[in-house]
């Protein structure tokens, strides 16, 4: 599952030959700008195929991502994450466990500055073998990126020609390194005007912070263990 992480976009931001690289770089910058919208909802489907030629997936995974200003929620299989103005909360439904801590906005700001994909793009463009622009297909710009000696041999990226949002990513993994499940397709449906409930990004869904250091499970996690991590010392305490 590690290779299926939804931030795999960072692994594809690299192209070589000047003309195509410049066009691709411009389109990726447009995509990155599009994702800066204040409110978004993404529904994601990940299809894993047993080999390059397979027509039917061997595994299908669903993911959901929601963003409203500084609030963020995601769900992938049995793992959920909530990030609001005060807290960072991880929910592991299979293990019936909740891990929570206060946000460290100073560290987050430094992390964003050091990992700004736009600033890193020019360097990343030099790390691939070649790229082919496939034109506009079904209102999406199609690029095929080749990285022969890498874990991923080839990546197809489909960008909505009007909005710039990613429609789909298709990864072809090195067959010698990944003998099974070596083709992965990730499809995105993006909603730029979602409607969220008033409790959508409330930590009380998962944990309730009481007086002093009292913390109890929230309404959606009543039977779960709650673990609090002190943001200053990184000490974990079961509540």
mmCIF file of N, CA, C and O in Angstrom, residues 162-230:
data_model
loop_
_atom_site.group_PDB
_atom_site.id
_atom_site.type_symbol
_atom_site.label_atom_id
_atom_site.label_comp_id
_atom_site.label_asym_id
_atom_site.label_seq_id
_atom_site.Cartn_x
_atom_site.Cartn_y
_atom_site.Cartn_z
ATOM 1 N N UNK A 162 -9.360 22.338 -19.137
ATOM 2 C CA UNK A 162 -9.983 23.600 -18.747
ATOM 3 C C UNK A 162 -9.608 24.021 -17.328
ATOM 4 O O UNK A 162 -9.240 25.173 -17.098
ATOM 5 N N UNK A 163 -9.693 23.089 -16.381
ATOM 6 C CA UNK A 163 -9.463 23.443 -14.975
ATOM 7 C C UNK A 163 -8.023 23.224 -14.520
ATOM 8 O O UNK A 163 -7.584 23.830 -13.552
ATOM 9 N N UNK A 164 -7.296 22.345 -15.210
ATOM 10 C CA UNK A 164 -5.930 22.023 -14.792
ATOM 11 C C UNK A 164 -5.854 20.895 -13.778
ATOM 12 O O UNK A 164 -4.766 20.385 -13.496
ATOM 13 N N UNK A 165 -6.984 20.476 -13.223
ATOM 14 C CA UNK A 165 -6.962 19.408 -12.235
ATOM 15 C C UNK A 165 -6.545 18.073 -12.866
ATOM 16 O O UNK A 165 -6.770 17.836 -14.052
ATOM 17 N N UNK A 166 -5.956 17.219 -12.048
ATOM 18 C CA UNK A 166 -5.568 15.892 -12.508
ATOM 19 C C UNK A 166 -6.821 15.039 -12.661
ATOM 20 O O UNK A 166 -7.635 14.937 -11.737
ATOM 21 N N UNK A 167 -6.978 14.413 -13.807
ATOM 22 C CA UNK A 167 -8.077 13.473 -14.040
ATOM 23 C C UNK A 167 -7.654 12.060 -13.645
ATOM 24 O O UNK A 167 -8.407 11.332 -13.008
ATOM 25 N N UNK A 168 -6.450 11.679 -14.087
ATOM 26 C CA UNK A 168 -5.974 10.332 -13.772
ATOM 27 C C UNK A 168 -4.465 10.250 -13.910
ATOM 28 O O UNK A 168 -3.839 11.041 -14.617
ATOM 29 N N UNK A 169 -3.896 9.285 -13.191
ATOM 30 C CA UNK A 169 -2.481 8.941 -13.272
ATOM 31 C C UNK A 169 -2.402 7.433 -13.477
ATOM 32 O O UNK A 169 -3.111 6.677 -12.808
ATOM 33 N N UNK A 170 -1.549 7.010 -14.394
ATOM 34 C CA UNK A 170 -1.349 5.581 -14.617
ATOM 35 C C UNK A 170 0.139 5.290 -14.474
ATOM 36 O O UNK A 170 0.964 5.873 -15.184
ATOM 37 N N UNK A 171 0.469 4.394 -13.534
ATOM 38 C CA UNK A 171 1.864 4.051 -13.250
ATOM 39 C C UNK A 171 2.179 2.646 -13.761
ATOM 40 O O UNK A 171 1.440 1.698 -13.487
ATOM 41 N N UNK A 172 3.279 2.536 -14.489
ATOM 42 C CA UNK A 172 3.775 1.235 -14.948
ATOM 43 C C UNK A 172 5.081 0.959 -14.203
ATOM 44 O O UNK A 172 6.116 1.565 -14.496
ATOM 45 N N UNK A 173 5.001 0.055 -13.228
ATOM 46 C CA UNK A 173 6.165 -0.224 -12.396
ATOM 47 C C UNK A 173 7.129 -1.186 -13.099
ATOM 48 O O UNK A 173 6.732 -1.974 -13.968
ATOM 49 N N UNK A 174 8.398 -1.093 -12.711
ATOM 50 C CA UNK A 174 9.429 -1.995 -13.219
ATOM 51 C C UNK A 174 9.037 -3.438 -12.902
ATOM 52 O O UNK A 174 8.881 -3.807 -11.743
ATOM 53 N N UNK A 175 8.863 -4.250 -13.942
ATOM 54 C CA UNK A 175 8.373 -5.619 -13.755
ATOM 55 C C UNK A 175 9.336 -6.500 -12.965
ATOM 56 O O UNK A 175 8.917 -7.455 -12.312
ATOM 57 N N UNK A 176 10.614 -6.192 -13.017
ATOM 58 C CA UNK A 176 11.589 -6.974 -12.255
ATOM 59 C C UNK A 176 11.533 -6.638 -10.777
ATOM 60 O O UNK A 176 11.743 -7.508 -9.925
ATOM 61 N N UNK A 177 11.220 -5.378 -10.456
ATOM 62 C CA UNK A 177 11.154 -4.950 -9.061
ATOM 63 C C UNK A 177 9.767 -5.185 -8.464
ATOM 64 O O UNK A 177 9.635 -5.438 -7.262
ATOM 65 N N UNK A 178 8.739 -5.077 -9.300
ATOM 66 C CA UNK A 178 7.360 -5.280 -8.848
ATOM 67 C C UNK A 178 6.713 -6.304 -9.775
ATOM 68 O O UNK A 178 6.027 -5.953 -10.739
ATOM 69 N N UNK A 179 6.925 -7.592 -9.534
ATOM 70 C CA UNK A 179 6.440 -8.629 -10.445
ATOM 71 C C UNK A 179 4.922 -8.768 -10.490
ATOM 72 O O UNK A 179 4.361 -9.198 -11.493
ATOM 73 N N UNK A 180 4.240 -8.413 -9.415
ATOM 74 C CA UNK A 180 2.778 -8.506 -9.370
ATOM 75 C C UNK A 180 2.176 -7.141 -9.056
ATOM 76 O O UNK A 180 2.722 -6.381 -8.260
ATOM 77 N N UNK A 181 1.046 -6.854 -9.690
ATOM 78 C CA UNK A 181 0.408 -5.560 -9.443
ATOM 79 C C UNK A 181 1.260 -4.412 -9.919
ATOM 80 O O UNK A 181 1.395 -3.400 -9.237
ATOM 81 N N UNK A 182 1.839 -4.560 -11.120
ATOM 82 C CA UNK A 182 2.802 -3.554 -11.557
ATOM 83 C C UNK A 182 2.204 -2.446 -12.430
ATOM 84 O O UNK A 182 2.923 -1.622 -12.969
ATOM 85 N N UNK A 183 0.885 -2.425 -12.562
ATOM 86 C CA UNK A 183 0.217 -1.309 -13.223
ATOM 87 C C UNK A 183 -0.834 -0.757 -12.267
ATOM 88 O O UNK A 183 -1.670 -1.509 -11.757
ATOM 89 N N UNK A 184 -0.784 0.537 -12.016
ATOM 90 C CA UNK A 184 -1.707 1.170 -11.071
ATOM 91 C C UNK A 184 -2.329 2.397 -11.722
ATOM 92 O O UNK A 184 -1.616 3.261 -12.242
ATOM 93 N N UNK A 185 -3.647 2.462 -11.704
ATOM 94 C CA UNK A 185 -4.360 3.618 -12.248
ATOM 95 C C UNK A 185 -5.079 4.332 -11.109
ATOM 96 O O UNK A 185 -5.786 3.689 -10.316
ATOM 97 N N UNK A 186 -4.902 5.644 -11.046
ATOM 98 C CA UNK A 186 -5.542 6.457 -10.021
ATOM 99 C C UNK A 186 -6.440 7.476 -10.714
ATOM 100 O O UNK A 186 -5.960 8.305 -11.491
ATOM 101 N N UNK A 187 -7.736 7.405 -10.456
ATOM 102 C CA UNK A 187 -8.701 8.319 -11.065
ATOM 103 C C UNK A 187 -9.226 9.294 -10.012
ATOM 104 O O UNK A 187 -9.544 8.890 -8.886
ATOM 105 N N UNK A 188 -9.340 10.568 -10.414
ATOM 106 C CA UNK A 188 -9.776 11.625 -9.498
ATOM 107 C C UNK A 188 -11.049 12.292 -10.023
ATOM 108 O O UNK A 188 -11.143 12.627 -11.203
ATOM 109 N N UNK A 189 -12.013 12.487 -9.127
ATOM 110 C CA UNK A 189 -13.180 13.319 -9.426
ATOM 111 C C UNK A 189 -13.120 14.497 -8.463
ATOM 112 O O UNK A 189 -13.166 14.315 -7.238
ATOM 113 N N UNK A 190 -13.008 15.699 -9.005
ATOM 114 C CA UNK A 190 -12.780 16.895 -8.185
ATOM 115 C C UNK A 190 -14.016 17.790 -8.169
ATOM 116 O O UNK A 190 -14.551 18.141 -9.213
ATOM 117 N N UNK A 191 -14.445 18.148 -6.967
ATOM 118 C CA UNK A 191 -15.574 19.054 -6.771
ATOM 119 C C UNK A 191 -15.029 20.343 -6.149
ATOM 120 O O UNK A 191 -14.484 20.320 -5.043
ATOM 121 N N UNK A 192 -15.183 21.454 -6.861
ATOM 122 C CA UNK A 192 -14.641 22.727 -6.370
ATOM 123 C C UNK A 192 -15.639 23.539 -5.558
ATOM 124 O O UNK A 192 -15.303 24.601 -5.045
ATOM 125 N N UNK A 193 -16.868 23.043 -5.438
ATOM 126 C CA UNK A 193 -17.866 23.760 -4.624
ATOM 127 C C UNK A 193 -18.651 22.770 -3.766
ATOM 128 O O UNK A 193 -19.890 22.706 -3.855
ATOM 129 N N UNK A 194 -17.965 22.001 -2.938
ATOM 130 C CA UNK A 194 -18.655 21.022 -2.092
ATOM 131 C C UNK A 194 -19.393 21.700 -0.947
ATOM 132 O O UNK A 194 -19.077 22.825 -0.558
ATOM 133 N N UNK A 195 -20.367 20.992 -0.397
ATOM 134 C CA UNK A 195 -21.082 21.455 0.779
ATOM 135 C C UNK A 195 -20.722 20.552 1.951
ATOM 136 O O UNK A 195 -20.916 19.336 1.887
ATOM 137 N N UNK A 196 -20.185 21.147 3.011
ATOM 138 C CA UNK A 196 -19.765 20.384 4.185
ATOM 139 C C UNK A 196 -20.682 20.703 5.356
ATOM 140 O O UNK A 196 -21.142 21.847 5.508
ATOM 141 N N UNK A 197 -20.930 19.711 6.193
ATOM 142 C CA UNK A 197 -21.729 19.931 7.392
ATOM 143 C C UNK A 197 -20.913 20.754 8.392
ATOM 144 O O UNK A 197 -19.688 20.847 8.291
ATOM 145 N N UNK A 198 -21.596 21.323 9.392
ATOM 146 C CA UNK A 198 -20.918 22.161 10.384
ATOM 147 C C UNK A 198 -19.938 21.360 11.241
ATOM 148 O O UNK A 198 -19.004 21.917 11.813
ATOM 149 N N UNK A 199 -20.134 20.042 11.310
ATOM 150 C CA UNK A 199 -19.260 19.197 12.133
ATOM 151 C C UNK A 199 -18.218 18.436 11.308
ATOM 152 O O UNK A 199 -17.497 17.613 11.854
ATOM 153 N N UNK A 200 -18.164 18.715 10.009
ATOM 154 C CA UNK A 200 -17.284 17.956 9.109
ATOM 155 C C UNK A 200 -15.846 17.904 9.598
ATOM 156 O O UNK A 200 -15.185 16.864 9.554
ATOM 157 N N UNK A 201 -15.343 19.031 10.083
ATOM 158 C CA UNK A 201 -13.942 19.105 10.478
ATOM 159 C C UNK A 201 -13.778 19.269 11.997
ATOM 160 O O UNK A 201 -12.751 19.761 12.466
ATOM 161 N N UNK A 202 -14.800 18.847 12.733
ATOM 162 C CA UNK A 202 -14.746 18.950 14.191
ATOM 163 C C UNK A 202 -14.022 17.746 14.784
ATOM 164 O O UNK A 202 -14.328 16.596 14.444
ATOM 165 N N UNK A 203 -13.097 18.012 15.704
ATOM 166 C CA UNK A 203 -12.377 16.921 16.360
ATOM 167 C C UNK A 203 -13.295 16.087 17.253
ATOM 168 O O UNK A 203 -12.992 14.921 17.560
ATOM 169 N N UNK A 204 -14.442 16.646 17.632
ATOM 170 C CA UNK A 204 -15.343 15.942 18.539
ATOM 171 C C UNK A 204 -15.944 14.687 17.916
ATOM 172 O O UNK A 204 -16.490 13.841 18.630
ATOM 173 N N UNK A 205 -15.861 14.556 16.616
ATOM 174 C CA UNK A 205 -16.284 13.311 15.968
ATOM 175 C C UNK A 205 -15.435 12.138 16.454
ATOM 176 O O UNK A 205 -15.907 11.002 16.523
ATOM 177 N N UNK A 206 -14.179 12.440 16.811
ATOM 178 C CA UNK A 206 -13.216 11.381 17.119
ATOM 179 C C UNK A 206 -12.684 11.424 18.551
ATOM 180 O O UNK A 206 -12.464 10.396 19.170
ATOM 181 N N UNK A 207 -12.479 12.629 19.077
ATOM 182 C CA UNK A 207 -12.009 12.778 20.456
ATOM 183 C C UNK A 207 -12.648 14.013 21.082
ATOM 184 O O UNK A 207 -12.999 14.965 20.382
ATOM 185 N N UNK A 208 -12.782 13.973 22.414
ATOM 186 C CA UNK A 208 -13.317 15.113 23.146
ATOM 187 C C UNK A 208 -12.276 15.532 24.178
ATOM 188 O O UNK A 208 -11.878 14.736 25.036
ATOM 189 N N UNK A 209 -11.824 16.774 24.072
ATOM 190 C CA UNK A 209 -10.846 17.307 25.018
ATOM 191 C C UNK A 209 -11.592 17.963 26.173
ATOM 192 O O UNK A 209 -12.335 18.933 25.989
ATOM 193 N N UNK A 210 -11.399 17.404 27.377
ATOM 194 C CA UNK A 210 -12.083 17.917 28.554
ATOM 195 C C UNK A 210 -11.189 18.831 29.373
ATOM 196 O O UNK A 210 -10.198 19.376 28.881
ATOM 197 N N UNK A 211 -11.521 18.986 30.635
ATOM 198 C CA UNK A 211 -10.725 19.838 31.518
ATOM 199 C C UNK A 211 -9.379 19.184 31.818
ATOM 200 O O UNK A 211 -9.264 17.964 31.879
ATOM 201 N N UNK A 212 -8.388 20.029 32.011
ATOM 202 C CA UNK A 212 -7.058 19.512 32.319
ATOM 203 C C UNK A 212 -6.533 18.688 31.161
ATOM 204 O O UNK A 212 -6.540 19.137 30.018
ATOM 205 N N UNK A 213 -6.087 17.476 31.467
ATOM 206 C CA UNK A 213 -5.553 16.621 30.411
ATOM 207 C C UNK A 213 -6.512 15.492 30.057
ATOM 208 O O UNK A 213 -6.117 14.479 29.464
ATOM 209 N N UNK A 214 -7.794 15.659 30.397
ATOM 210 C CA UNK A 214 -8.782 14.625 30.104
ATOM 211 C C UNK A 214 -9.115 14.597 28.613
ATOM 212 O O UNK A 214 -9.432 15.621 28.006
ATOM 213 N N UNK A 215 -9.014 13.414 28.020
ATOM 214 C CA UNK A 215 -9.365 13.212 26.616
ATOM 215 C C UNK A 215 -10.128 11.896 26.508
ATOM 216 O O UNK A 215 -9.669 10.857 26.998
ATOM 217 N N UNK A 216 -11.278 11.921 25.870
ATOM 218 C CA UNK A 216 -12.078 10.713 25.704
ATOM 219 C C UNK A 216 -12.422 10.522 24.230
ATOM 220 O O UNK A 216 -12.303 11.450 23.418
ATOM 221 N N UNK A 217 -12.861 9.319 23.886
ATOM 222 C CA UNK A 217 -13.223 9.018 22.504
ATOM 223 C C UNK A 217 -14.485 9.766 22.104
ATOM 224 O O UNK A 217 -15.398 9.968 22.907
ATOM 225 N N UNK A 218 -14.531 10.197 20.829
ATOM 226 C CA UNK A 218 -15.692 10.910 20.320
ATOM 227 C C UNK A 218 -16.785 9.973 19.846
ATOM 228 O O UNK A 218 -16.670 8.747 19.935
ATOM 229 N N UNK A 219 -17.850 10.540 19.310
ATOM 230 C CA UNK A 219 -19.037 9.760 18.960
ATOM 231 C C UNK A 219 -18.779 8.700 17.896
ATOM 232 O O UNK A 219 -19.445 7.661 17.874
ATOM 233 N N UNK A 220 -17.837 8.933 16.994
ATOM 234 C CA UNK A 220 -17.559 7.962 15.937
ATOM 235 C C UNK A 220 -16.520 6.927 16.342
ATOM 236 O O UNK A 220 -16.236 6.007 15.569
ATOM 237 N N UNK A 221 -15.962 7.067 17.548
ATOM 238 C CA UNK A 221 -14.881 6.165 17.974
ATOM 239 C C UNK A 221 -15.058 5.744 19.430
ATOM 240 O O UNK A 221 -14.081 5.659 20.184
ATOM 241 N N UNK A 222 -16.271 5.483 19.851
ATOM 242 C CA UNK A 222 -16.554 5.256 21.264
ATOM 243 C C UNK A 222 -15.790 4.081 21.868
ATOM 244 O O UNK A 222 -15.455 4.100 23.047
ATOM 245 N N UNK A 223 -15.511 3.060 21.083
ATOM 246 C CA UNK A 223 -14.827 1.875 21.632
ATOM 247 C C UNK A 223 -13.325 1.876 21.324
ATOM 248 O O UNK A 223 -12.644 0.886 21.567
ATOM 249 N N UNK A 224 -12.808 3.002 20.822
ATOM 250 C CA UNK A 224 -11.412 3.058 20.406
ATOM 251 C C UNK A 224 -10.497 3.482 21.556
ATOM 252 O O UNK A 224 -10.907 4.213 22.458
ATOM 253 N N UNK A 225 -9.241 3.016 21.498
ATOM 254 C CA UNK A 225 -8.222 3.527 22.406
ATOM 255 C C UNK A 225 -7.798 4.915 21.931
ATOM 256 O O UNK A 225 -7.673 5.162 20.728
ATOM 257 N N UNK A 226 -7.575 5.814 22.883
ATOM 258 C CA UNK A 226 -7.148 7.172 22.547
ATOM 259 C C UNK A 226 -5.733 7.384 23.051
ATOM 260 O O UNK A 226 -5.445 7.172 24.232
ATOM 261 N N UNK A 227 -4.857 7.800 22.161
ATOM 262 C CA UNK A 227 -3.464 8.056 22.503
ATOM 263 C C UNK A 227 -3.158 9.523 22.189
ATOM 264 O O UNK A 227 -3.384 9.988 21.062
ATOM 265 N N UNK A 228 -2.662 10.224 23.186
ATOM 266 C CA UNK A 228 -2.313 11.635 23.011
ATOM 267 C C UNK A 228 -0.802 11.780 22.907
ATOM 268 O O UNK A 228 -0.055 11.214 23.701
ATOM 269 N N UNK A 229 -0.356 12.549 21.913
ATOM 270 C CA UNK A 229 1.066 12.799 21.721
ATOM 271 C C UNK A 229 1.353 14.264 22.048
ATOM 272 O O UNK A 229 0.801 15.168 21.408
ATOM 273 N N UNK A 230 2.204 14.490 23.043
ATOM 274 C CA UNK A 230 2.572 15.850 23.429
ATOM 275 C C UNK A 230 3.412 16.465 22.306
ATOM 276 O O UNK A 230 4.465 15.933 21.951
#
